[in-house]
C-alpha positions as semicolon CSV with decimal commas, in nm:
position;residue;x (nm);y (nm);z (nm)
1;X;7,071;17,520;7,400
2;X;6,797;17,275;7,341
3;X;6,537;17,511;7,472
4;X;6,370;17,687;7,182
5;X;6,155;17,997;7,170
6;X;5,786;17,975;7,064
7;X;5,662;18,216;6,798
8;X;5,314;18,358;6,854
9;X;5,112;18,302;6,533
10;X;5,016;18,632;6,372
11;X;4,647;18,534;6,343
12;X;4,619;18,498;6,718
13;X;4,805;18,809;6,811
14;X;4,503;19,035;6,815
15;X;4,585;19,386;6,927
16;X;4,891;19,273;7,131
17;X;5,239;19,334;7,010
18;X;5,314;19,030;6,789
19;X;5,595;18,788;6,805
20;X;5,721;18,902;7,151
21;X;5,932;18,641;7,313
22;X;6,041;18,766;7,654
23;X;6,285;18,493;7,752
24;X;6,316;18,523;8,129
25;X;6,491;18,189;8,184
26;X;6,803;18,196;8,392
27;X;7,141;18,140;8,222
28;X;7,222;17,785;8,110
29;X;7,578;17,825;8,215
30;X;7,797;18,096;8,366
31;X;8,161;18,108;8,464
32;X;8,241;18,027;8,825
33;X;8,285;18,392;8,930
34;X;7,932;18,501;8,827
35;X;7,629;18,496;9,053
36;X;7,287;18,399;8,915
37;X;7,070;18,688;8,784
38;X;6,830;18,829;9,051
39;X;6,509;19,019;9,019
40;X;6,665;19,313;9,196
41;X;6,928;19,369;8,926
42;X;6,769;19,397;8,580
43;X;7,108;19,435;8,405
44;X;7,179;19,069;8,498
45;X;6,859;18,952;8,332
46;X;6,847;18,910;7,951
47;X;6,693;19,161;7,719
48;X;6,356;19,070;7,550
49;X;6,393;18,893;7,215
50;X;6,132;19,004;6,965
51;X;6,110;18,779;6,666
52;X;6,000;18,943;6,333
53;X;5,857;19,259;6,484
54;X;5,615;19,474;6,280
55;X;5,776;19,791;6,158
56;X;5,560;20,008;6,373
57;X;5,684;19,828;6,684
58;X;6,051;19,905;6,618
59;X;6,133;20,221;6,818
60;X;6,213;20,524;6,618
61;X;6,575;20,649;6,646
62;X;6,799;20,930;6,522
63;X;7,121;20,737;6,560
64;X;7,239;20,388;6,448
65;X;7,552;20,196;6,378
66;X;7,818;19,964;6,534
67;X;7,752;19,669;6,302
68;X;7,871;19,306;6,282
69;X;7,847;19,067;5,990
70;X;7,853;18,688;5,930
71;X;7,795;18,456;5,635
72;X;7,654;18,101;5,654
73;X;7,797;17,808;5,452
74;X;7,500;17,832;5,214
75;X;7,567;18,203;5,156
76;X;7,309;18,381;5,374
77;X;7,451;18,707;5,512
78;X;7,363;18,817;5,868
79;X;7,408;19,176;5,992
80;X;7,339;19,304;6,339
81;X;7,363;19,677;6,440
82;X;7,255;19,904;6,714
83;X;6,989;20,171;6,719
84;X;6,992;20,462;6,965
85;X;7,369;20,398;6,982
86;X;7,549;20,560;7,278
87;X;7,236;20,620;7,473
88;X;7,061;20,433;7,758
89;X;6,791;20,337;7,513
90;X;7,039;20,136;7,298
91;X;6,888;19,828;7,130
92;X;6,987;19,585;6,854
93;X;6,834;19,461;6,528
94;X;6,931;19,159;6,313
95;X;6,867;19,129;5,933
96;X;6,972;18,890;5,660
97;X;7,036;18,883;5,285
98;X;6,978;18,595;5,052
99;X;7,144;18,754;4,749
100;X;7,489;18,850;4,874
101;X;7,382;19,189;5,005
102;X;7,185;19,326;4,708
103;X;6,860;19,329;4,917
104;X;6,805;19,284;5,289
105;X;6,516;19,141;5,491
106;X;6,303;19,321;5,740
107;X;6,418;19,291;6,100
108;X;6,439;18,917;6,196
109;X;6,517;18,970;6,559
110;X;6,509;19,275;6,784
111;X;6,696;19,272;7,114
112;X;6,505;19,514;7,337
113;X;6,652;19,586;7,681
114;X;6,457;19,611;8,003
115;X;6,374;19,951;8,143
116;X;6,683;20,126;8,271
117;X;6,924;19,891;8,094
118;X;7,106;19,916;7,762
119;X;7,158;19,640;7,498
120;X;7,473;19,746;7,314
121;X;7,784;19,650;7,107
122;X;7,652;19,340;6,931
123;X;7,814;19,096;6,697
124;X;7,731;18,783;6,509
125;X;7,945;18,468;6,469
126;X;7,916;18,133;6,297
127;X;8,086;17,873;6,515
128;X;8,265;17,553;6,395
129;X;7,935;17,367;6,423
130;X;7,770;17,617;6,182
131;X;7,551;17,766;6,446
132;X;7,478;18,136;6,456
133;X;7,559;18,321;6,774
134;X;7,431;18,669;6,841
135;X;7,625;18,844;7,116
136;X;7,540;19,175;7,281
137;X;7,644;19,366;7,594
138;X;7,427;19,494;7,873
139;X;7,466;19,766;8,121
140;X;7,254;19,951;8,374
141;X;7,225;20,297;8,221
142;X;7,507;20,413;7,996
143;X;7,785;20,241;8,198
144;X;7,768;20,047;8,519
145;X;8,136;19,943;8,568
146;X;8,047;19,574;8,517
147;X;7,856;19,526;8,190
148;X;7,778;19,173;8,076
149;X;7,810;18,948;7,772
150;X;7,480;18,796;7,661
151;X;7,417;18,549;7,377
152;X;7,153;18,354;7,191
153;X;7,218;18,077;6,936
154;X;7,039;17,955;6,628
155;X;7,124;17,597;6,530
156;X;7,022;17,639;6,167
157;X;7,076;18,001;6,047
158;X;6,972;17,905;5,696
159;X;6,627;17,787;5,799
160;X;6,312;17,962;5,671
161;X;6,179;17,987;6,034
162;X;6,459;18,054;6,290
163;X;6,457;17,900;6,634
164;X;6,655;18,067;6,908
165;X;6,794;17,933;7,228
166;X;6,723;18,092;7,562
167;X;6,953;18,385;7,619
168;X;7,231;18,352;7,877
169;X;7,492;18,561;8,042
170;X;7,851;18,446;7,973
171;X;8,053;18,690;8,178
172;X;8,136;19,050;8,263
173;X;8,233;19,317;8,012
174;X;8,151;19,417;7,653
175;X;8,230;19,165;7,382
176;X;8,226;19,367;7,064
177;X;8,431;19,136;6,845
178;X;8,406;18,783;6,725
179;X;8,550;18,483;6,923
180;X;8,873;18,316;6,820
181;X;8,894;17,934;6,771
182;X;9,236;17,805;6,860
183;X;9,410;17,519;6,671
184;X;9,338;17,293;6,971
185;X;8,961;17,362;6,930
186;X;8,928;17,593;7,228
187;X;8,722;17,912;7,199
188;X;8,843;18,240;7,337
189;X;8,615;18,544;7,385
190;X;8,754;18,890;7,472
191;X;8,555;19,150;7,658
192;X;8,629;19,479;7,838
193;X;8,507;19,630;8,159
194;X;8,589;19,984;8,046
195;X;8,846;20,201;8,219
196;X;8,927;19,961;8,505
197;X;9,230;19,767;8,632
198;X;9,262;19,449;8,434
199;X;8,982;19,576;8,212
200;X;9,038;19,320;7,934
201;X;8,894;18,975;8,016
202;X;8,950;18,655;7,821
203;X;8,686;18,387;7,857
204;X;8,730;18,029;7,729
205;X;8,514;17,739;7,630
206;X;8,646;17,389;7,594
207;X;8,304;17,231;7,518
208;X;8,192;17,418;7,211
209;X;8,008;17,682;7,396
210;X;7,818;17,481;7,664
211;X;8,013;17,657;7,936
212;X;8,252;17,949;7,964
213;X;8,504;18,038;8,229
214;X;8,729;18,337;8,298
215;X;9,080;18,231;8,177
216;X;9,281;18,547;8,214
217;X;9,298;18,925;8,212
218;X;9,517;19,193;8,053
219;X;9,589;19,531;8,202
220;X;9,648;19,876;8,060
221;X;9,885;20,025;8,315
222;X;9,856;20,391;8,208
223;X;9,508;20,463;8,343
224;X;9,454;20,773;8,146
225;X;9,480;20,580;7,813
226;X;9,206;20,328;7,909
227;X;8,885;20,322;7,722
228;X;8,649;20,067;7,567
229;X;8,953;19,848;7,469
230;X;8,767;19,651;7,199
231;X;9,029;19,371;7,199
232;X;9,078;19,113;6,926
233;X;9,289;18,800;6,943
234;X;9,468;18,600;6,669
235;X;9,672;18,282;6,728
236;X;10,024;18,333;6,577
237;X;10,218;18,071;6,384
238;X;10,438;18,013;6,681
239;X;10,126;17,930;6,889
240;X;10,149;18,255;7,098
241;X;9,843;18,476;7,115
242;X;9,852;18,829;6,990
243;X;9,581;19,064;7,108
244;X;9,539;19,410;6,952
245;X;9,367;19,676;7,159
246;X;9,213;20,014;7,113
247;X;9,414;20,236;7,342
248;X;9,428;20,600;7,223
249;X;9,553;20,444;6,904
250;X;9,655;20,079;6,863
251;X;9,817;19,867;7,135
252;X;9,906;19,502;7,189
253;X;9,952;19,235;7,450
254;X;10,089;18,878;7,408
255;X;10,012;18,549;7,582
256;X;10,243;18,246;7,572
257;X;10,015;18,019;7,778
258;X;9,689;18,004;7,593
259;X;9,544;18,329;7,730
260;X;9,598;18,268;8,104
261;X;9,857;18,545;8,144
262;X;9,923;18,854;7,932
263;X;10,198;19,105;7,899
264;X;10,114;19,460;7,996
265;X;9,919;19,633;7,719
266;X;10,155;19,865;7,525
267;X;10,092;20,096;7,235
268;X;10,248;20,002;6,908
269;X;10,398;20,207;6,631
270;X;10,111;20,177;6,381
271;X;9,943;20,525;6,384
272;X;9,568;20,521;6,438
273;X;9,286;20,733;6,573
274;X;9,098;20,623;6,885
275;X;8,850;20,401;6,714
276;X;8,765;20,039;6,644
277;X;8,972;19,838;6,392
278;X;8,926;19,486;6,252
279;X;9,184;19,206;6,264
280;X;9,136;18,849;6,138
281;X;9,335;18,558;5,996
282;X;9,235;18,472;5,640
283;X;9,212;18,128;5,480
284;X;9,557;18,177;5,319
285;X;9,715;18,224;5,664
286;X;9,774;18,597;5,611
287;X;9,632;18,848;5,852
288;X;9,380;19,116;5,740
289;X;9,370;19,451;5,918
290;X;9,111;19,717;5,845
291;X;9,203;20,056;5,994
292;X;9,176;20,428;5,936
293;X;9,434;20,566;5,695
294;X;9,774;20,449;5,575
295;X;10,029;20,257;5,783
296;X;10,249;20,566;5,820
297;X;10,000;20,841;5,896
298;X;9,745;20,909;6,168
299;X;9,413;21,032;6,036
300;X;9,075;21,097;6,193
301;X;8,781;20,859;6,153
302;X;8,809;20,849;5,777
303;X;8,977;20,651;5,500
304;X;8,882;20,298;5,605
305;X;9,162;20,088;5,443
306;X;9,246;19,712;5,426
307;X;9,602;19,574;5,461
308;X;9,764;19,229;5,455
309;X;10,046;19,083;5,662
310;X;10,231;18,763;5,585
311;X;10,446;18,766;5,899
312;X;10,194;18,785;6,180
313;X;10,171;19,159;6,194
314;X;10,540;19,257;6,181
315;X;10,495;19,415;5,838
316;X;10,196;19,514;5,629
317;X;10,138;19,550;5,255
318;X;9,875;19,658;5,012
319;X;9,612;19,913;5,117
320;X;9,268;19,883;4,954
321;X;9,061;20,198;5,029
322;X;8,713;20,088;5,129
323;X;8,564;20,431;5,209
324;X;8,756;20,760;5,197
325;X;8,482;20,971;5,356
326;X;8,489;21,135;5,699
327;X;8,299;20,969;5,988
328;X;8,318;20,607;5,866
329;X;8,369;20,384;6,169
330;X;8,372;20,041;6,334
331;X;8,459;19,786;6,069
332;X;8,381;19,410;6,118
333;X;8,423;19,129;5,870
334;X;8,399;18,774;5,759
335;X;8,553;18,567;5,472
336;X;8,338;18,333;5,266
337;X;8,453;17,988;5,145
338;X;8,522;18,126;4,798
339;X;8,763;18,383;4,946
340;X;8,539;18,683;4,921
341;X;8,569;18,913;5,219
342;X;8,263;19,098;5,346
343;X;8,311;19,398;5,573
344;X;8,044;19,610;5,740
345;X;8,077;19,955;5,905
346;X;7,877;20,272;5,972
347;X;7,885;20,625;5,823
348;X;7,755;20,927;6,014
349;X;7,556;20,743;6,279
350;X;7,361;21,063;6,302
351;X;7,183;21,204;6,097
352;X;7,240;20,953;5,819
353;X;7,273;20,627;6,020
354;X;7,423;20,452;5,719
355;X;7,512;20,086;5,771
356;X;7,732;19,985;5,471
357;X;7,905;19,673;5,335
358;X;8,212;19,638;5,114
359;X;8,330;19,313;4,947
360;X;8,673;19,234;4,805
361;X;8,940;18,963;4,808
362;X;9,289;18,928;4,947
363;X;9,427;18,984;4,590
364;X;9,256;19,324;4,582
365;X;9,405;19,420;4,916
366;X;9,751;19,322;4,810
367;X;9,724;19,517;4,484
368;X;9,585;19,821;4,664
369;X;9,315;19,840;4,400
370;X;9,036;19,641;4,236
371;X;9,188;19,353;4,043
372;X;8,895;19,100;4,072
373;X;8,528;19,114;4,001
374;X;8,444;19,072;4,373
375;X;8,495;19,436;4,465
376;X;8,182;19,623;4,565
377;X;8,221;19,931;4,782
378;X;7,979;20,135;4,991
379;X;7,686;19,896;4,951
380;X;7,399;20,040;5,156
381;X;7,232;19,801;5,404
382;X;7,027;20,052;5,597
383;X;6,999;20,422;5,674
384;X;6,780;20,651;5,877
385;X;6,480;20,822;5,711
386;X;6,510;21,177;5,594
387;X;6,411;21,428;5,868
388;X;6,056;21,557;5,826
389;X;6,018;21,936;5,800
């Protein structure tokens, strides 16, 4: 991660596309089961990283969404989301805010896949060393039955001029959600090779991200219920690991040995549509769950609502409505040092392409209404332009 990209000065760019950094370096580290990328398989090679592209060089799209959010210690917010979502032209853009989401920068980084490949399902994460990781998945075409987790790292995400590591492939599958840091310092990443036996993969790092290895897998036995999975892990107070999974609703699997073995994935009683949810442990020790609708009712992709659990997911309380509208999907979130929770999600990926943020606190969720001055709902980050007649 000491290798840094070089930014082409604007005054020397001439008529060429500015600021293109096509990082073709091989991965710095892969898990033991992976082979090195080869020229014959473009999906194993990293996408192009384009730093601060001009607006006219960002491909036009009619569909965007699937966002992730992070916040640095100094308060800079980072958001990544996909454009041309759910197509073989899928690519990713990264933007930031210096004023807690009131205004947003132009695109700071564009992840543009190679011809015939897709750069999809991205997220951002600040690790325990305060480095910013940008993860995305790659596939040949829409789905290739293998996928791949790629990542780049910025050592100083608060810098005026960002420097990025060379991208590298960490393993198979799609990593849509943030890693989990265990109490022993180990990192766990979850990914999914969609609709396959042992589709859920758990990768681990014991050296702060220098290397990753496949630690274990989890299996959805009922094949017809398999899908993107979109798994998330929390470490419970008894040291077991609880993974929630998208599985025609919500499902779970448990590990008692640090993620090496997992119980068969089984659906749980919480009603939910087939869509992404968000689960994370808060600073207080409580769990936060953002899902569609109340705890006792299955609804469609509407009514994004936040809940709190004080007993590691056995019971839930509160219920702060973040967005009651139809077609609001794919929440992600982060908690700031002052306790403020920032969530991001999308609304009508087409034709609106709204990428939105909500902020609130644990107290607001418990009360089921706004009781602090931190609540801001449906804050617009980006949207698609109005169609031209």
